Short mmCIF file of N, CA and C in Angstrom, two decimals:
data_model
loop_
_atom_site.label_atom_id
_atom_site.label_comp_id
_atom_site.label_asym_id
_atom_site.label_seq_id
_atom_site.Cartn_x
_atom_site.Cartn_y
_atom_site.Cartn_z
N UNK D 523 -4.25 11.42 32.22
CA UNK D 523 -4.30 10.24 31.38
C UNK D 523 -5.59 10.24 30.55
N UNK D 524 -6.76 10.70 31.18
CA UNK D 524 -7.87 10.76 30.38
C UNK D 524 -7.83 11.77 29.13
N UNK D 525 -7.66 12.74 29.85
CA UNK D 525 -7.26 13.65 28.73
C UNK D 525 -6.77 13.38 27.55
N UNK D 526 -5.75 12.69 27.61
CA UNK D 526 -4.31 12.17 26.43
C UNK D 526 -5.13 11.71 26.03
N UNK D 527 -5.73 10.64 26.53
CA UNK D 527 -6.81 9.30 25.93
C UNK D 527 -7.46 10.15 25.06
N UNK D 528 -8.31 10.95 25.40
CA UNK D 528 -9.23 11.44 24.75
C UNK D 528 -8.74 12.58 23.33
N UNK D 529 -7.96 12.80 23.44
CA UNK D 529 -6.67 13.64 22.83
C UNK D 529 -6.42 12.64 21.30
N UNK D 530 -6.08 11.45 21.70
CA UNK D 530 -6.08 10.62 20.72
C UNK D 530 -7.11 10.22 20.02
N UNK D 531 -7.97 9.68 20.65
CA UNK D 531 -9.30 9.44 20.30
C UNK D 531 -9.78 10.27 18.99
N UNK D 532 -10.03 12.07 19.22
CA UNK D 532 -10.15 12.78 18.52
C UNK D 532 -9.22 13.10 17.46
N UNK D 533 -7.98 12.73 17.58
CA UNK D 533 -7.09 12.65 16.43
C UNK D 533 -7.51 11.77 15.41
N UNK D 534 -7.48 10.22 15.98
CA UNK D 534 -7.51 9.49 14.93
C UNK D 534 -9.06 9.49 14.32
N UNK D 535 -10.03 10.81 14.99
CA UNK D 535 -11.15 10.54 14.56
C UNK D 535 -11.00 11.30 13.24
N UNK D 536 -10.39 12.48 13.45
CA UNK D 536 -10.35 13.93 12.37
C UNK D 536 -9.54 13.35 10.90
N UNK D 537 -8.89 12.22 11.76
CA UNK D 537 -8.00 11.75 10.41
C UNK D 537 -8.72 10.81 9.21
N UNK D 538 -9.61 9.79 10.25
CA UNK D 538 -10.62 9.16 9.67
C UNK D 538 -11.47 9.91 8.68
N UNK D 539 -12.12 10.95 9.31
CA UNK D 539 -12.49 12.51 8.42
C UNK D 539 -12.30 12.51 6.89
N UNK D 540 -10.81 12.88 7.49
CA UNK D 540 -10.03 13.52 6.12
C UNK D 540 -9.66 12.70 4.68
N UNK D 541 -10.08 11.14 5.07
CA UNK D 541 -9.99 10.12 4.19
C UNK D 541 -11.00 10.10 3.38
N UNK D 542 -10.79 10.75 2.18
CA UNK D 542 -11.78 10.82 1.22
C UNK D 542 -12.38 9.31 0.10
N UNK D 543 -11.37 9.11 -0.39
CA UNK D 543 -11.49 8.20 -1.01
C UNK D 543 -11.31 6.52 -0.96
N UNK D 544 -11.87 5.31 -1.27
CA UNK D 544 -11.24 3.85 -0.84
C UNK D 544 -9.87 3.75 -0.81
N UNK D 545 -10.01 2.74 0.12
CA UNK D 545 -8.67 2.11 0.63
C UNK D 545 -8.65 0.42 0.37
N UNK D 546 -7.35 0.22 -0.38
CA UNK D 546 -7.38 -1.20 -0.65
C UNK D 546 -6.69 -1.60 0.22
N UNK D 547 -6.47 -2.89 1.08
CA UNK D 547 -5.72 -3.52 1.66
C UNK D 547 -5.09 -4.83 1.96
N UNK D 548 -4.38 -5.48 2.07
CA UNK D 548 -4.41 -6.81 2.12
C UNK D 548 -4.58 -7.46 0.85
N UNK D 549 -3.56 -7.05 -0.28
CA UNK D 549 -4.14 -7.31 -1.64
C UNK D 549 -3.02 -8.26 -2.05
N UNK D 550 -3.20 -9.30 -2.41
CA UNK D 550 -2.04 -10.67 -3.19
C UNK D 550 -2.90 -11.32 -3.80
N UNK D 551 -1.83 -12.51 -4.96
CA UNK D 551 -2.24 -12.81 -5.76
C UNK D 551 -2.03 -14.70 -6.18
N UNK D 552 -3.02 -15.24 -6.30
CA UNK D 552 -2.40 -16.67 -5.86
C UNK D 552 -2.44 -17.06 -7.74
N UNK D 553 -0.91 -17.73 -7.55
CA UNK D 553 -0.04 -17.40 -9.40
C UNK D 553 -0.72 -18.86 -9.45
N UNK D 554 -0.79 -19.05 -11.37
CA UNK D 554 -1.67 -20.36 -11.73
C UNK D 554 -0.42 -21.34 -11.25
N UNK D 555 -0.68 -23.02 -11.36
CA UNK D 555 -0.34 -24.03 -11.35
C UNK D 555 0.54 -24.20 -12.53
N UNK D 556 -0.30 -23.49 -13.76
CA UNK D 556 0.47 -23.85 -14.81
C UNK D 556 0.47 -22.89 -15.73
N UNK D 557 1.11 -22.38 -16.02
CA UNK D 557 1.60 -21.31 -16.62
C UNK D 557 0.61 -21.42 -17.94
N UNK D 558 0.13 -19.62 -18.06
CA UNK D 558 -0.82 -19.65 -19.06
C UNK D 558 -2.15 -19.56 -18.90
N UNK D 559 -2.50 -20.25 -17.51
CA UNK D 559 -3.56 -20.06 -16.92
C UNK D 559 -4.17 -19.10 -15.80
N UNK D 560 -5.13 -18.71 -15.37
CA UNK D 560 -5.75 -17.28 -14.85
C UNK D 560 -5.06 -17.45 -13.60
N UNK D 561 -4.43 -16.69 -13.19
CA UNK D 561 -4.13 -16.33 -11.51
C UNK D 561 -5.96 -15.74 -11.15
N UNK D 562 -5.73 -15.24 -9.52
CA UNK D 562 -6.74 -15.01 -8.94
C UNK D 562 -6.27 -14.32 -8.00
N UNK D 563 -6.72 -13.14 -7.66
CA UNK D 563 -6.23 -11.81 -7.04
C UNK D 563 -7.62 -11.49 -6.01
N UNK D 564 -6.96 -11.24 -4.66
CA UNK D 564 -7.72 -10.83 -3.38
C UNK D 564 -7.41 -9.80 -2.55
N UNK D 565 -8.09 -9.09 -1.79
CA UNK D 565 -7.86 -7.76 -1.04
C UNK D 565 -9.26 -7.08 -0.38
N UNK D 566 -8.84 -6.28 0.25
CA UNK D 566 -10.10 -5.63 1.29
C UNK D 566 -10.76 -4.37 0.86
N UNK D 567 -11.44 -4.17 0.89
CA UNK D 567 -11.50 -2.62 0.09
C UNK D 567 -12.51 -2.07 1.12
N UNK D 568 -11.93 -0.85 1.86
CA UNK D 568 -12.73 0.07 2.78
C UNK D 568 -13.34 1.32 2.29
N UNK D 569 -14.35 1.37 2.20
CA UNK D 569 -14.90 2.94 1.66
C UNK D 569 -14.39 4.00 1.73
N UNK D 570 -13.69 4.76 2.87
CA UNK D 570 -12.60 5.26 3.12
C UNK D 570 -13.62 6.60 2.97
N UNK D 571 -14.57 7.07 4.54
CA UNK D 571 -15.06 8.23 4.12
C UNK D 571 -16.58 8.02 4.20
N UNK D 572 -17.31 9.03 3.54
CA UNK D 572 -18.66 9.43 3.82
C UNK D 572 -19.15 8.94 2.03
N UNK D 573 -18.36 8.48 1.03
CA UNK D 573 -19.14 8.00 0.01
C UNK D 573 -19.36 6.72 -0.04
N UNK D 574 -20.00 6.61 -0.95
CA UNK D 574 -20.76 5.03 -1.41
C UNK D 574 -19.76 4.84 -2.78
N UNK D 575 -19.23 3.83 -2.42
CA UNK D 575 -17.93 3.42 -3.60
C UNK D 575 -18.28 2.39 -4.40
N UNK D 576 -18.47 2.28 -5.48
CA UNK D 576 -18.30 0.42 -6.44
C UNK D 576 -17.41 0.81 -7.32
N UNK D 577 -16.77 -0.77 -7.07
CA UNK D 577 -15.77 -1.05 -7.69
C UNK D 577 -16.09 -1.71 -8.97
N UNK D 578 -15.44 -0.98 -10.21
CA UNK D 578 -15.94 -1.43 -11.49
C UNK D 578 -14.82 -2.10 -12.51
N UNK D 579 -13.48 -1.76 -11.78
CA UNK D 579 -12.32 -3.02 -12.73
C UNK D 579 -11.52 -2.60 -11.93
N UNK D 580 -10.35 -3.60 -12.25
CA UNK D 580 -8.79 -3.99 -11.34
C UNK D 580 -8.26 -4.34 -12.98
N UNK D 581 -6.99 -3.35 -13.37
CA UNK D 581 -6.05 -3.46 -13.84
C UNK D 581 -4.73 -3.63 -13.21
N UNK D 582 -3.94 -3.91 -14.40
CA UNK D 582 -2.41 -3.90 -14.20
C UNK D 582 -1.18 -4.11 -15.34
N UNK D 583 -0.52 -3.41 -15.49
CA UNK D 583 0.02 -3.59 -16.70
C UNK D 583 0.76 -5.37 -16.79
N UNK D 584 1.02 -5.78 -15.42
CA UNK D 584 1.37 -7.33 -15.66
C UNK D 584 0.48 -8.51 -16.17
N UNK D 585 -0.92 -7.48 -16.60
CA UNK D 585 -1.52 -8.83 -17.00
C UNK D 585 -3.22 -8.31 -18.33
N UNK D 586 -3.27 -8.87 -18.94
CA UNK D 586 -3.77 -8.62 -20.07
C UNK D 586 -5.08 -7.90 -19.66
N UNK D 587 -5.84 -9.04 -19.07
CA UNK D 587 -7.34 -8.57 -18.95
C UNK D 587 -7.59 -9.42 -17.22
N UNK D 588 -8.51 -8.33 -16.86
CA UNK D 588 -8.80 -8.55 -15.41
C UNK D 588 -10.51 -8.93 -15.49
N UNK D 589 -11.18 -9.74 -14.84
CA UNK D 589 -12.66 -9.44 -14.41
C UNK D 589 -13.19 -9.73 -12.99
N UNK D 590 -14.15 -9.19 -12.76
CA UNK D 590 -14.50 -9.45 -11.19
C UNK D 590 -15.51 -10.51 -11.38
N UNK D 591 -15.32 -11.57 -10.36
CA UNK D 591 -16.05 -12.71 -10.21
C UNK D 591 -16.70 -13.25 -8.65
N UNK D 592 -17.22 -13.94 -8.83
CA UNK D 592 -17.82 -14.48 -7.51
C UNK D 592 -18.16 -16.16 -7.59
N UNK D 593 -18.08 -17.07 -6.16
CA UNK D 593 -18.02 -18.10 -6.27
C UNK D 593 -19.11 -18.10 -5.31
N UNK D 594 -20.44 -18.90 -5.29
CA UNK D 594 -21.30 -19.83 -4.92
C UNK D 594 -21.71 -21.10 -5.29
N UNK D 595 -22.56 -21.51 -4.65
CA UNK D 595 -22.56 -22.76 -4.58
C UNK D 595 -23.51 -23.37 -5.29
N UNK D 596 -23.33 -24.00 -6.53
CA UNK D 596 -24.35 -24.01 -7.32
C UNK D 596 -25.64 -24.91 -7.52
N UNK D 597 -25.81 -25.59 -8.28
CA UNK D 597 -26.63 -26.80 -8.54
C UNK D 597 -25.91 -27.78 -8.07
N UNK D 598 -26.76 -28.75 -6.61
CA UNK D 598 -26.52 -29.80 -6.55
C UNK D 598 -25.53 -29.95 -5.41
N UNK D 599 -25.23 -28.17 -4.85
CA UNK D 599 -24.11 -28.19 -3.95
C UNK D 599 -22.82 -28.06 -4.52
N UNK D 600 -22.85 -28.16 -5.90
CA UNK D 600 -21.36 -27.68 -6.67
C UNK D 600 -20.98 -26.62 -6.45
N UNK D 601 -19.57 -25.59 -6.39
CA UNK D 601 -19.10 -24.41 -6.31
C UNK D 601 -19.39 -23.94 -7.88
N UNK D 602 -19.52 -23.08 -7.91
CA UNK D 602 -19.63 -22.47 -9.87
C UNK D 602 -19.18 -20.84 -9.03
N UNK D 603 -18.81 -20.51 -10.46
CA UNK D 603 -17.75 -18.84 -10.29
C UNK D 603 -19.01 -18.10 -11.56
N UNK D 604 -18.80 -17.50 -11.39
CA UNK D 604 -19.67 -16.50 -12.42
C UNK D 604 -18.87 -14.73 -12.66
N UNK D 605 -18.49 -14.25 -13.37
CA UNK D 605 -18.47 -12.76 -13.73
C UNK D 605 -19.57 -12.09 -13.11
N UNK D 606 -18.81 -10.71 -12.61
CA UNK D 606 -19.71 -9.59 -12.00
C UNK D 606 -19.26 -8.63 -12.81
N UNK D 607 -20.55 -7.42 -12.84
CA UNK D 607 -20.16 -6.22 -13.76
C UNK D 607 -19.42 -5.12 -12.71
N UNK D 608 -20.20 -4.97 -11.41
CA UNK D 608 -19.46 -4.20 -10.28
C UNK D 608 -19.42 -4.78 -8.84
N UNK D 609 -18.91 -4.23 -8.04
CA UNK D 609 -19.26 -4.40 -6.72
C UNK D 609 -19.37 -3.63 -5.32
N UNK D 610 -20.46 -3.12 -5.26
CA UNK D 610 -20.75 -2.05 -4.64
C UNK D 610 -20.27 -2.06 -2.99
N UNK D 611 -19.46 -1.41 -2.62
CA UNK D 611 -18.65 -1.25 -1.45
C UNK D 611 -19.58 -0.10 -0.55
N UNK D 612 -20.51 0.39 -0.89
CA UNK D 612 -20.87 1.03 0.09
C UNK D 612 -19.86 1.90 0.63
N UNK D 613 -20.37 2.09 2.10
CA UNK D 613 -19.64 3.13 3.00
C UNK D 613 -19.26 1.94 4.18
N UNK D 614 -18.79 0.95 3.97
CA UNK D 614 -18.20 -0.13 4.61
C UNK D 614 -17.08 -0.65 4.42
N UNK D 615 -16.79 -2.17 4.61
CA UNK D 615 -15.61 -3.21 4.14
C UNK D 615 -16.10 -3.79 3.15
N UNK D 616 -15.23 -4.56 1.93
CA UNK D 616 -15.60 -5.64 1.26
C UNK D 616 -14.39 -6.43 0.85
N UNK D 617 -14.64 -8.09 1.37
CA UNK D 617 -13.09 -8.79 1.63
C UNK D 617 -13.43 -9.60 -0.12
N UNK D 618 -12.55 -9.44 -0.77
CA UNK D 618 -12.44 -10.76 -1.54
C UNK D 618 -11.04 -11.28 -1.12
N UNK D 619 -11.83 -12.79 -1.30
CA UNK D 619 -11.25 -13.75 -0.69
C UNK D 619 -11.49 -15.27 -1.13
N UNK D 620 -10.86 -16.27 -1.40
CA UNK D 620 -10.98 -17.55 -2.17
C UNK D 620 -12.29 -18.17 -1.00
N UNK D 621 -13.17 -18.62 -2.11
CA UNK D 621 -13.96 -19.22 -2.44
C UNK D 621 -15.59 -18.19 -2.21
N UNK D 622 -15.16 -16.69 -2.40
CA UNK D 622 -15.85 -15.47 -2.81
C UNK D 622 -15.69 -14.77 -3.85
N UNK D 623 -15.66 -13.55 -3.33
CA UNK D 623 -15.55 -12.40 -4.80
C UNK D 623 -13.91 -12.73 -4.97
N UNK D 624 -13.31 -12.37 -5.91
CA UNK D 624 -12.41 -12.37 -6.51
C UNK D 624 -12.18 -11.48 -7.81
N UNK D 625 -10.93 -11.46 -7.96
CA UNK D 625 -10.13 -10.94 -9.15
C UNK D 625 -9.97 -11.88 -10.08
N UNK D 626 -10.19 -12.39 -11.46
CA UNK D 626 -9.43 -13.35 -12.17
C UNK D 626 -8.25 -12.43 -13.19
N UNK D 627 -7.24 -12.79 -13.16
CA UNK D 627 -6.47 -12.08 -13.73
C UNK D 627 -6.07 -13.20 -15.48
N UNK D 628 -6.09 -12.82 -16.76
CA UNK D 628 -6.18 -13.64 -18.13
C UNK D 628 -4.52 -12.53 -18.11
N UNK D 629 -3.84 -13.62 -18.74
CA UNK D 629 -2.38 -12.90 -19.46
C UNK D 629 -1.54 -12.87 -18.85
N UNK D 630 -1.41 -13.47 -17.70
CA UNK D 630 -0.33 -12.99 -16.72
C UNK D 630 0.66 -12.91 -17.33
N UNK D 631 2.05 -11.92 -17.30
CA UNK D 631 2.90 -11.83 -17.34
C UNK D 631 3.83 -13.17 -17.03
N UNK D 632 4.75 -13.83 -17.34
CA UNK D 632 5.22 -14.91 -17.22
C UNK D 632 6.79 -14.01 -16.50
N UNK D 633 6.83 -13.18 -16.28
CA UNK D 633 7.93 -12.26 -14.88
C UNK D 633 7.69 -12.56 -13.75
N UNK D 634 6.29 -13.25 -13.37
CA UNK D 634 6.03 -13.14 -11.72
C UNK D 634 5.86 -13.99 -11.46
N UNK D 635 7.00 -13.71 -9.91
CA UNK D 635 7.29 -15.00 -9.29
C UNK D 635 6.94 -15.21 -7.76
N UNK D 636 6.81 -15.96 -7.09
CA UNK D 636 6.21 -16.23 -6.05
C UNK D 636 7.13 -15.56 -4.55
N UNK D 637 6.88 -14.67 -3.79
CA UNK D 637 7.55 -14.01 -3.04
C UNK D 637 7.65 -12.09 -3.20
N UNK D 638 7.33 -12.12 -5.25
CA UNK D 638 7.36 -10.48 -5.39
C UNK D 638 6.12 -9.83 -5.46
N UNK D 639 6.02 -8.67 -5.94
CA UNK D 639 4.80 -8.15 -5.71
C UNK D 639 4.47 -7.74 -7.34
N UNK D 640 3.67 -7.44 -7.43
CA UNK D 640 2.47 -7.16 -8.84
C UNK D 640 1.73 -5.56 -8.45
N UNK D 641 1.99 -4.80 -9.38
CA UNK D 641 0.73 -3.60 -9.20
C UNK D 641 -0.62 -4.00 -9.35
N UNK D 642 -1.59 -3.70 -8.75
CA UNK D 642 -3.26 -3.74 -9.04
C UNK D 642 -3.68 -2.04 -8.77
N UNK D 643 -4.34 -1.90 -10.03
CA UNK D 643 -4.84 -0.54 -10.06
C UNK D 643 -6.80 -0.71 -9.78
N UNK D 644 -7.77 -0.56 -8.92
CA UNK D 644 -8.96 -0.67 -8.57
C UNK D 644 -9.37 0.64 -9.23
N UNK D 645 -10.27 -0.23 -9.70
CA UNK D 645 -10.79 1.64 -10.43
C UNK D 645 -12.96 1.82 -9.95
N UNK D 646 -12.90 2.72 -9.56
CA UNK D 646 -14.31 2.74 -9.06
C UNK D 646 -15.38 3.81 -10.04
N UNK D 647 -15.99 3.44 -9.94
CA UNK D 647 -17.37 4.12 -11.10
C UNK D 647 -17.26 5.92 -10.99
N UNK D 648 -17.01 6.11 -9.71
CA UNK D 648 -16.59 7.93 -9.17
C UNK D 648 -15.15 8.04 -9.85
N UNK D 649 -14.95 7.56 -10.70
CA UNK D 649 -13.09 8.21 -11.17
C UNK D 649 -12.39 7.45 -10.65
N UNK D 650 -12.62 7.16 -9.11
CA UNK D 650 -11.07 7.13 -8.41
C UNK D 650 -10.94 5.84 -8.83
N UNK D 651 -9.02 5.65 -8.25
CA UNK D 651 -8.30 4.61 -9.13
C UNK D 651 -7.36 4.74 -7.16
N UNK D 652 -7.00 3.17 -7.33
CA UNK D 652 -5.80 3.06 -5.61
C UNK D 652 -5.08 1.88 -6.36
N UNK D 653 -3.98 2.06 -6.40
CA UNK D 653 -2.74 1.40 -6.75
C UNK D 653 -2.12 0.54 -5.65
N UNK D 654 -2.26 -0.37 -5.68
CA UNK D 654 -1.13 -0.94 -4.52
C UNK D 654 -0.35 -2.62 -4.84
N UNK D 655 0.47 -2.66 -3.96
CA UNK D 655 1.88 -3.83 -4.85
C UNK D 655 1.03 -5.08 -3.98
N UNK D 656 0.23 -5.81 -4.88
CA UNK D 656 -0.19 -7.10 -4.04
C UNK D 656 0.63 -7.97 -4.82
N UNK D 657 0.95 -9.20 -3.30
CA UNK D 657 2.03 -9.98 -2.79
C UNK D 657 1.54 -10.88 -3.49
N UNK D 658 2.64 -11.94 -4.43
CA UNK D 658 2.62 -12.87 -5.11
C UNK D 658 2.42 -14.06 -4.41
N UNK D 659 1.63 -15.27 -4.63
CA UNK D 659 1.73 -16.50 -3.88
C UNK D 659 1.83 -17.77 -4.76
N UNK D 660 2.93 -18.70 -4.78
CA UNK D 660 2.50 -19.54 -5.39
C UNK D 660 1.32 -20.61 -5.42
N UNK D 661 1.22 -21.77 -6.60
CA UNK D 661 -0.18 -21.61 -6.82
C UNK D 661 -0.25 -22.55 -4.92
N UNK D 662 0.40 -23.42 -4.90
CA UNK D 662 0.60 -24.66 -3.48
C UNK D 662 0.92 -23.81 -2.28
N UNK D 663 1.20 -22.65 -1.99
CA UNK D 663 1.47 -21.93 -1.18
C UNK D 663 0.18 -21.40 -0.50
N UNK D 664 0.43 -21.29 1.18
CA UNK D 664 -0.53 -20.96 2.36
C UNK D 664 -0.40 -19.38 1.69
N UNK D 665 -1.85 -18.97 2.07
CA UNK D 665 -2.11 -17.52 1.64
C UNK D 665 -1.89 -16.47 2.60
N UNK D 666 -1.40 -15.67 2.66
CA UNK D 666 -0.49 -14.56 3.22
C UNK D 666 -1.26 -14.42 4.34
#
């Protein structure tokens, strides 16, 4: 039994290894209230590997223009959002997540509907690009 144990162990270590590039995960998209207005797009992004990754835009052909943003807390205790130029992921995790970093998505496609999925293409300063179908939410809807 130890053996096996250990058998595995070293598998899923070599595999870990072999993962060169980020990994997005957990990626959906909470659709505006009112049509016309910015959705806001969230997901995990793992370094995936021995490099230092930043993330420098999120496209998609469903939607015009993307920017990366962040929410703190501003003057007075108010929330305020601000534009970021990148966001450096390191050789770690990085969650965006409502009332943090975020996606604002301008243009949405008026096709997407609450239940389907949307492409997001992450594109990082090293070339690489990870595609994956994040899950639509409407705007009143509990987040996935």
């Amino acid at each position: 039994m130890k053996t096996r144990w250990a058998a595995l162990v070293g598998a899923a270590l070599m595999l870990a290894g072999c993962q060169k590039g980020p990994v997005v995960s957990d990626a959906w998209v909470r659709l505006p209230a009112v049509p016309g207005r910015p959705a806001a797009a969230y997901a995990t992004i793992h370094s995936g590997g021995s490099a230092d990754h930043v993330l420098v835009a999120v496209t998609s052909p469903a939607i015009a223009r993307a920017e990366l943003h962040e929410s703190m807390a501003g003057h007075g205790g108010m929330m305020s959002m601000q534009p970021i130029d990148r966001v450096a992921i390191g050789r770690g995790v990085v969650t965006f997540a409502p009332g943090g970093r975020h996606v604002m998505l301008f243009g949405v496609s008026g096709d997407l509907r609450p239940g389907g999925t949307v492409p997001l293409t992450f594109r990082f300063a090293d070339k690489e690009a990870v595609t994956v179908d994040a899950k639509l939410v409407g705007a009143g809807d509990p987040a996935p």
